[in-house]
mmCIF file of C-alpha atoms in Angstrom:
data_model
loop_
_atom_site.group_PDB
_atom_site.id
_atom_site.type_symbol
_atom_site.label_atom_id
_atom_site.label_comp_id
_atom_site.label_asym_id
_atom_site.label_seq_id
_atom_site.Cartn_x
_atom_site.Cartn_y
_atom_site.Cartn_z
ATOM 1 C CA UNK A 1 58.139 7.470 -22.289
ATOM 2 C CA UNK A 2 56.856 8.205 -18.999
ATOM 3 C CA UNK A 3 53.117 8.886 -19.863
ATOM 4 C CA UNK A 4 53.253 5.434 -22.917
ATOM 5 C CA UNK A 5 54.045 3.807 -19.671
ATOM 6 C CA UNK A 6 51.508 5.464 -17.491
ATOM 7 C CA UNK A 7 48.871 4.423 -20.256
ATOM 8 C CA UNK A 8 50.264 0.910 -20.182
ATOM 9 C CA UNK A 9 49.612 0.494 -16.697
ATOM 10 C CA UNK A 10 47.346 -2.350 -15.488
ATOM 11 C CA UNK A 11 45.789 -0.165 -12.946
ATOM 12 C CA UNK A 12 44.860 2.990 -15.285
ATOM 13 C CA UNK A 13 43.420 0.119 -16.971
ATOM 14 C CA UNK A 14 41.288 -0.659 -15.006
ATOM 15 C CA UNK A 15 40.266 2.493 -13.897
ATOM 16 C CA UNK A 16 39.310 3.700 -17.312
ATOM 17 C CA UNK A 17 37.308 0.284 -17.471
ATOM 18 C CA UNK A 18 35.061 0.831 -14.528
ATOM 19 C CA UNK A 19 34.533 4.616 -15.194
ATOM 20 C CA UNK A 20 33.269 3.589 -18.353
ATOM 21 C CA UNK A 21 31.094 0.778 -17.118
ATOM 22 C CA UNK A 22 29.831 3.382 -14.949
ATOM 23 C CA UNK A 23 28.798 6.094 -17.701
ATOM 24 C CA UNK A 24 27.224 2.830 -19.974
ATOM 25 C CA UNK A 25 25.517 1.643 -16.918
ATOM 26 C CA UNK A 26 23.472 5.152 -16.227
ATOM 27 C CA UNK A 27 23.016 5.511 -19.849
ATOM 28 C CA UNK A 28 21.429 2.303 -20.257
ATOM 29 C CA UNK A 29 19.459 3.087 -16.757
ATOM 30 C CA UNK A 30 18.055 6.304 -17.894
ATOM 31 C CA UNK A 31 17.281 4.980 -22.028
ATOM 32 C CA UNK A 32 16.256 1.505 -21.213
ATOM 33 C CA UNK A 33 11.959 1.336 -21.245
ATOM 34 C CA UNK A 34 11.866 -0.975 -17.606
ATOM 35 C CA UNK A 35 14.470 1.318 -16.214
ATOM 36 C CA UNK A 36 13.642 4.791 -17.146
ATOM 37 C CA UNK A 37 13.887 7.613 -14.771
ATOM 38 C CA UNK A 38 10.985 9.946 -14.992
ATOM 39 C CA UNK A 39 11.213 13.259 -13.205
ATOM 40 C CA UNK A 40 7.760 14.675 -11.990
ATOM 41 C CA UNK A 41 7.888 17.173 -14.781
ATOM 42 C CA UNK A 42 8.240 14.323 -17.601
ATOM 43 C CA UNK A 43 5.846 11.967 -15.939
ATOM 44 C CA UNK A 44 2.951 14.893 -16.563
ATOM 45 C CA UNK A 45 3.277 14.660 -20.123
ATOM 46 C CA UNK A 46 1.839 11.166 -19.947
ATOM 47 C CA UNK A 47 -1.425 12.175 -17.981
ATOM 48 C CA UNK A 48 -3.805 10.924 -21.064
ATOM 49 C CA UNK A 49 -4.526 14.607 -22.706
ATOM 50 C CA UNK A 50 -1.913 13.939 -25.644
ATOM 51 C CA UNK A 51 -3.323 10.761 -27.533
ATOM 52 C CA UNK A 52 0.052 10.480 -29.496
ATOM 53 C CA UNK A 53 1.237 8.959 -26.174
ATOM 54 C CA UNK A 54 1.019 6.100 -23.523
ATOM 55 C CA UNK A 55 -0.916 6.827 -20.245
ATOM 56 C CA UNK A 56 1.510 6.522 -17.077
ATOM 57 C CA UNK A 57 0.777 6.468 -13.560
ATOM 58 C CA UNK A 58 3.356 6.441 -10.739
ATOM 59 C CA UNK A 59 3.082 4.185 -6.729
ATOM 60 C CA UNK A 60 5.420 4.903 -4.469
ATOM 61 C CA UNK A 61 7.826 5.772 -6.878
ATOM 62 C CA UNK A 62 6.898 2.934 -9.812
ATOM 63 C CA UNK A 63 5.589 3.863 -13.254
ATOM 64 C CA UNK A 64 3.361 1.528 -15.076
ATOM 65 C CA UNK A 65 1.492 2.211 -18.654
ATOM 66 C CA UNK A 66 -1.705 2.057 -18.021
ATOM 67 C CA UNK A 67 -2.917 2.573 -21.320
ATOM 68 C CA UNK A 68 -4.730 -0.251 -22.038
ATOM 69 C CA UNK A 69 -7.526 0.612 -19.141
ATOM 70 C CA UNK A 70 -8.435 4.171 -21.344
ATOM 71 C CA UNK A 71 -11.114 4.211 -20.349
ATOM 72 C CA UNK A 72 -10.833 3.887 -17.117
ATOM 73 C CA UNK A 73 -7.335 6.307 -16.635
ATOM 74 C CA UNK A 74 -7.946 8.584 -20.202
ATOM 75 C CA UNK A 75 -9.756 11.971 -20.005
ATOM 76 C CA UNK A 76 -13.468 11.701 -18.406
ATOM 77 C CA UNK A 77 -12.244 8.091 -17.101
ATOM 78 C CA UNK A 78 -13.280 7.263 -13.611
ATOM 79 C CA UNK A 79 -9.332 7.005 -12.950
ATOM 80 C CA UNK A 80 -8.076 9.904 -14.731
ATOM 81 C CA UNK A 81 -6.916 11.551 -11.391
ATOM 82 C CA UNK A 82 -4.187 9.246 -11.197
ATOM 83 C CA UNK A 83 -2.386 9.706 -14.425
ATOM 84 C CA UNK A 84 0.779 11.220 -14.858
ATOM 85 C CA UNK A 85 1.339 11.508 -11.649
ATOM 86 C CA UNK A 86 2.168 9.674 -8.272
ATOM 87 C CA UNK A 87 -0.813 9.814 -5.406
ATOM 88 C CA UNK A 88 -0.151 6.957 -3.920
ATOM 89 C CA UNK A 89 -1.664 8.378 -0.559
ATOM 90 C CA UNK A 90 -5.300 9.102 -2.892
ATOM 91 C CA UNK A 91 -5.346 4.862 -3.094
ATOM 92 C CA UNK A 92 -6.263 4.776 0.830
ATOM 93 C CA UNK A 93 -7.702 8.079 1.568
ATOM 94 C CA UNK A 94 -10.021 8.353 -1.176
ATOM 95 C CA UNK A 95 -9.011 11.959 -1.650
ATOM 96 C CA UNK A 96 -8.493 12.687 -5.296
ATOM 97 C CA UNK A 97 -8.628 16.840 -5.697
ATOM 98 C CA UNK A 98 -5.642 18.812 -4.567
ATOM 99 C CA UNK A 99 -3.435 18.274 -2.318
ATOM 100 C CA UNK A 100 -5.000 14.637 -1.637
ATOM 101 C CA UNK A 101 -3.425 13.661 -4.760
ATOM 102 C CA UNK A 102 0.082 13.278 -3.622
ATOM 103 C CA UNK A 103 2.826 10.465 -2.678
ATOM 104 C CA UNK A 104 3.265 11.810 0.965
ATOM 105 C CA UNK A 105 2.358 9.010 3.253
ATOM 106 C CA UNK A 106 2.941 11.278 6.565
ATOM 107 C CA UNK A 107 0.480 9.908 9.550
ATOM 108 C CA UNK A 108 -0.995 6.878 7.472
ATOM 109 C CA UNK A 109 -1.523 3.799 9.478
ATOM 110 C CA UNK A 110 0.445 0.707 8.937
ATOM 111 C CA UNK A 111 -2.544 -0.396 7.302
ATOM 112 C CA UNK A 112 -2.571 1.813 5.044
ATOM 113 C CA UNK A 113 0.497 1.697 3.645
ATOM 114 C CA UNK A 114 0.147 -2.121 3.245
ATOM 115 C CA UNK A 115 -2.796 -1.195 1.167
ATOM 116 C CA UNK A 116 -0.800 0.857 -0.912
ATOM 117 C CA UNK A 117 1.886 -1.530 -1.097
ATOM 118 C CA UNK A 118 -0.530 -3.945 -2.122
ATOM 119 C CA UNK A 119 -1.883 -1.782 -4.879
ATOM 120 C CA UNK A 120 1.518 -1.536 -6.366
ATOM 121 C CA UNK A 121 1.561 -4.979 -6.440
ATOM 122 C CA UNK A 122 -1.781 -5.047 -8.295
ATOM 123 C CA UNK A 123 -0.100 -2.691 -10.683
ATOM 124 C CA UNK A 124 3.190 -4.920 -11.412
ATOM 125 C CA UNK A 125 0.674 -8.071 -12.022
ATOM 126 C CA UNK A 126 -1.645 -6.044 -14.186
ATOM 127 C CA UNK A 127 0.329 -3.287 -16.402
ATOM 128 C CA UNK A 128 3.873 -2.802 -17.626
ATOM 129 C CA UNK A 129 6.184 -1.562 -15.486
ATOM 130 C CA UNK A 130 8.226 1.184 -17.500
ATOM 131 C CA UNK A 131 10.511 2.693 -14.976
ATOM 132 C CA UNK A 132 10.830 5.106 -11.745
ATOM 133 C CA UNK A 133 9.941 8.606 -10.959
ATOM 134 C CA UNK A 134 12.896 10.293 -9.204
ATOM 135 C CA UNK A 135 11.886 12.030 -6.129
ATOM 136 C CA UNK A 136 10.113 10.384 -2.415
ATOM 137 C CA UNK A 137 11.057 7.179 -3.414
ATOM 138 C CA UNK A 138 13.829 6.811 -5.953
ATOM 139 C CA UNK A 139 16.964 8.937 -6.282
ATOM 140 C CA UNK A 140 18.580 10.442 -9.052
ATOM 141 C CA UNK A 141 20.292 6.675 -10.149
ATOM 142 C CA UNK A 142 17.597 5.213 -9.264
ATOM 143 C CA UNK A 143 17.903 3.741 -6.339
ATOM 144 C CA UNK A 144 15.454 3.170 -3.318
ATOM 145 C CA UNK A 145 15.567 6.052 -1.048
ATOM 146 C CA UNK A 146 15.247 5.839 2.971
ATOM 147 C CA UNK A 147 11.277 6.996 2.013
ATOM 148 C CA UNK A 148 10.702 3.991 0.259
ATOM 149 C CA UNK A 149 12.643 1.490 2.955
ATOM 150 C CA UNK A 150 10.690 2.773 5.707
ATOM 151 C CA UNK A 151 7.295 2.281 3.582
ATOM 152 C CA UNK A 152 7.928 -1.501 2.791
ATOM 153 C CA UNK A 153 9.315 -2.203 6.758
ATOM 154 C CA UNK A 154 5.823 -0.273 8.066
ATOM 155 C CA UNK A 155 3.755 -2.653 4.867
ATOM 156 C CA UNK A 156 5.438 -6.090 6.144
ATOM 157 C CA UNK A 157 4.901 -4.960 9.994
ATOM 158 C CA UNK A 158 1.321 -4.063 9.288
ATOM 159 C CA UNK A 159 1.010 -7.530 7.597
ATOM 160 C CA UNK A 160 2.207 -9.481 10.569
ATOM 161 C CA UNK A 161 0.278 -7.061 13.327
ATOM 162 C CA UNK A 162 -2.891 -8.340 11.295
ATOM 163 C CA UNK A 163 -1.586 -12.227 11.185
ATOM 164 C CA UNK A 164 -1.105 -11.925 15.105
ATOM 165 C CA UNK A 165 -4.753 -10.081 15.282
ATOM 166 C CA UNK A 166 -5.934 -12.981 12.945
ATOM 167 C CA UNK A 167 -4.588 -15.327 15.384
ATOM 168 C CA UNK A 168 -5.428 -14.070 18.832
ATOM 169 C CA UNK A 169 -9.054 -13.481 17.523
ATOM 170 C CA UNK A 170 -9.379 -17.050 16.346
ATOM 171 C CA UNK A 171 -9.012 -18.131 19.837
ATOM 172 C CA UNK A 172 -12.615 -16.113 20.745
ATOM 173 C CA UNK A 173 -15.064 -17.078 18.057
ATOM 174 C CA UNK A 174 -16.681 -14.039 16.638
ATOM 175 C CA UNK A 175 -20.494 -13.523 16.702
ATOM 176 C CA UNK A 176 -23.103 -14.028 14.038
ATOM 177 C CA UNK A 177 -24.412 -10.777 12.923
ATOM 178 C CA UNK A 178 -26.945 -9.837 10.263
ATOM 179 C CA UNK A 179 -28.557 -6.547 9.111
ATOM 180 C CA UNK A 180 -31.691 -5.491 7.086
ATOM 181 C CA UNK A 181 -32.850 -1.614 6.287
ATOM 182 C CA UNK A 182 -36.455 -2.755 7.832
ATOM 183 C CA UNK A 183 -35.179 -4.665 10.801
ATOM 184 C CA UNK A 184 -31.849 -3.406 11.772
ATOM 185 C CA UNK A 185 -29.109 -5.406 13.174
ATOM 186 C CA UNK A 186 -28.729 -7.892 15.087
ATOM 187 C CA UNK A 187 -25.946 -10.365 16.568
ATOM 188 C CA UNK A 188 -25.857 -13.649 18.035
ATOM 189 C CA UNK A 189 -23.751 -16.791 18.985
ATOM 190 C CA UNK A 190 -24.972 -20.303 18.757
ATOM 191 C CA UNK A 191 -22.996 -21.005 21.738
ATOM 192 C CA UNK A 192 -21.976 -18.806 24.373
ATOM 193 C CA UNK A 193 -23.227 -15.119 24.829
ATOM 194 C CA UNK A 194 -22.050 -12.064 22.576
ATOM 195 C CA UNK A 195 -20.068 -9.462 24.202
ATOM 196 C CA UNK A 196 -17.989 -6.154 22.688
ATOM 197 C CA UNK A 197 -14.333 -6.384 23.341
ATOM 198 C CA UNK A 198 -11.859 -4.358 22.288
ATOM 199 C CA UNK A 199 -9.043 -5.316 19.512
ATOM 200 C CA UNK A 200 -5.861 -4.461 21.462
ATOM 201 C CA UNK A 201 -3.668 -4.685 18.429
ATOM 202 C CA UNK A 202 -5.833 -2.092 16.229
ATOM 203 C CA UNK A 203 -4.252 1.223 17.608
ATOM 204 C CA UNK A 204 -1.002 -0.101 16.027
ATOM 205 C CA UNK A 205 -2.569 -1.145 12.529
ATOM 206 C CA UNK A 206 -4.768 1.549 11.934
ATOM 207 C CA UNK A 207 -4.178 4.530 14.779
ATOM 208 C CA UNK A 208 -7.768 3.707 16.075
ATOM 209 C CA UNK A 209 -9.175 1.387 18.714
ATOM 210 C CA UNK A 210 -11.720 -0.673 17.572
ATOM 211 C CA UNK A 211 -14.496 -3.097 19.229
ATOM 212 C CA UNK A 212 -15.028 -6.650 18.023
ATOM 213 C CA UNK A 213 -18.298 -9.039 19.262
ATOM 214 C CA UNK A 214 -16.655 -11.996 20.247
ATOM 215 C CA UNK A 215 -18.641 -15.202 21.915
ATOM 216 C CA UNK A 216 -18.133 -16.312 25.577
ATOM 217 C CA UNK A 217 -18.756 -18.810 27.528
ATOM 218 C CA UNK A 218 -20.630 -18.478 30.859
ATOM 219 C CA UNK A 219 -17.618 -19.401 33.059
ATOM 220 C CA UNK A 220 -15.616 -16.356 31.281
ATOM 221 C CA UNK A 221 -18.343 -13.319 31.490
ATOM 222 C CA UNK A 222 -16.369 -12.353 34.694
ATOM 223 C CA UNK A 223 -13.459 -11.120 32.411
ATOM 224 C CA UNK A 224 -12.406 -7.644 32.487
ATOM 225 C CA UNK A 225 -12.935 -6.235 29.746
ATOM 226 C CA UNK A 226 -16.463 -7.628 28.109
ATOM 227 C CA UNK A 227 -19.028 -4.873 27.425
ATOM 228 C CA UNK A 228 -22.575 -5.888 27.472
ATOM 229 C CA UNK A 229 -24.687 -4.481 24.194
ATOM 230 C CA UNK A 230 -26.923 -2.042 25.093
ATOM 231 C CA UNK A 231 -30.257 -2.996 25.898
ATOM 232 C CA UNK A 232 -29.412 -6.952 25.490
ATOM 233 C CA UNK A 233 -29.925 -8.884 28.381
ATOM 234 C CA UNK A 234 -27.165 -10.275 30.540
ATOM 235 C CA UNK A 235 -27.029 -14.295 29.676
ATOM 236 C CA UNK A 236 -29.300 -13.387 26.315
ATOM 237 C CA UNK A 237 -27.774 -15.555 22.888
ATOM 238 C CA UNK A 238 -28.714 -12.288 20.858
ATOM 239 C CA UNK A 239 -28.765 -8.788 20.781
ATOM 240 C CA UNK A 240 -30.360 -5.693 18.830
ATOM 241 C CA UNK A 241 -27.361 -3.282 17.824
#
């Protein structure tokens, strides 16, 4: 009597309810095509070499069939590095033997990893999206890990440290510039005088400080900061770099 009414109860009711939405909800996560949890091990399988199956690549945790570029991902493709595996870091560093072809993303710029971000992107426009490689980026449900929430929060501040460089450098016209193999290069302002200055914002974008030719006018050459080309003379409209 005691355990008809213990089965009765609302509240085992429910209980059995949600632990059973619970199993059917990571059954359907692991089995269903866009939500399929790869491990590192399984996603190898689909590196190209075994024609009975798709080609799969993996950014920052995301899988995407890339089979319909063959040629480009298959064996002998230009792209084959990148199948069946995740090296998202080889998409900015250009570094596709060994241990270049990884997901770490330890010391890249914020650059960078909006780059990389951006490649994903690319990736979700351009080829199916199949499902998640468990690991740097995705737990074992499937869920974004602390890896992947600090790489999208350093993407989106990269993106606005560029709009704010964007912006500040609009205010200081940049300088013509051309180049030729016979002549060299060469820059120039139609108004104003060229001068090197440096981009103060560029050590947080890319780890570097870079130099930028901007235009100024005569009244502002007394700034701090304004580096005369080499060679070029003081009030001259161009200069040889």
């Amino acid at each position: 009597m005691v355990v008809k009414k213990i089965i009765s109860s609302p509240l085992v009711g429910i209980t059995v309810f949600v632990t059973l939405s619970a199993v059917i909800y990571r059954f359907y996560l692991k089995h269903d095509p866009q939500q399929r949890l790869f491990t590192a091990e399984e996603l190898a399988l689909y590196n190209g070499t075994d024609e009975s199956l798709p080609i799969l690549l993996g950014i920052l945790g995301s899988v995407f069939d890339v089979t319909k570029g063959k040629s480009h991902y298959g064996v002998g493709g230009g792209y084959h590095h990148f199948a069946g595996r995740d090296a998202s870091r080889a998409f900015v560093s250009g570094n596709f033997t060994g241990d270049g072809l990884t997901d770490s993303l330890r010391d890249l710029s914020s650059t960078d990893v909006k780059s990389i971000v951006e490649w994903r992107e690319f990736y979700f426009r351009s080829y199916k999206f199949v499902g998640k490689l468990v690991g740097r980026f995705y737990d074992s449900e499937g869920n974004p890990t602390k890896s992947l929430k600090g790489a999208e929060a350093k993407a989106a501040r990269g993106a606005q440290l560029l709009e704010k460089q964007k912006a500040e450098e609009a205010k200081q016209p940049s300088c013509n510039s051309r180049w030729s193999q016979d002549e060299g290069g060469e820059v120039w302002c139609d108004t104003g005088y060229p001068r090197l200055v440096q981009r103060p914002l560029e050590i947080a974008l890319t780890g570097k400080m870079s130099k930028r030719c901007a235009c100024f006018q005569k009244h502002q050459l007394d700034q701090a900061g304004l580096e005369v080309y080499e060679g070029c003379d003081y009030l001259s409209n161009t200069c040889r770099v």
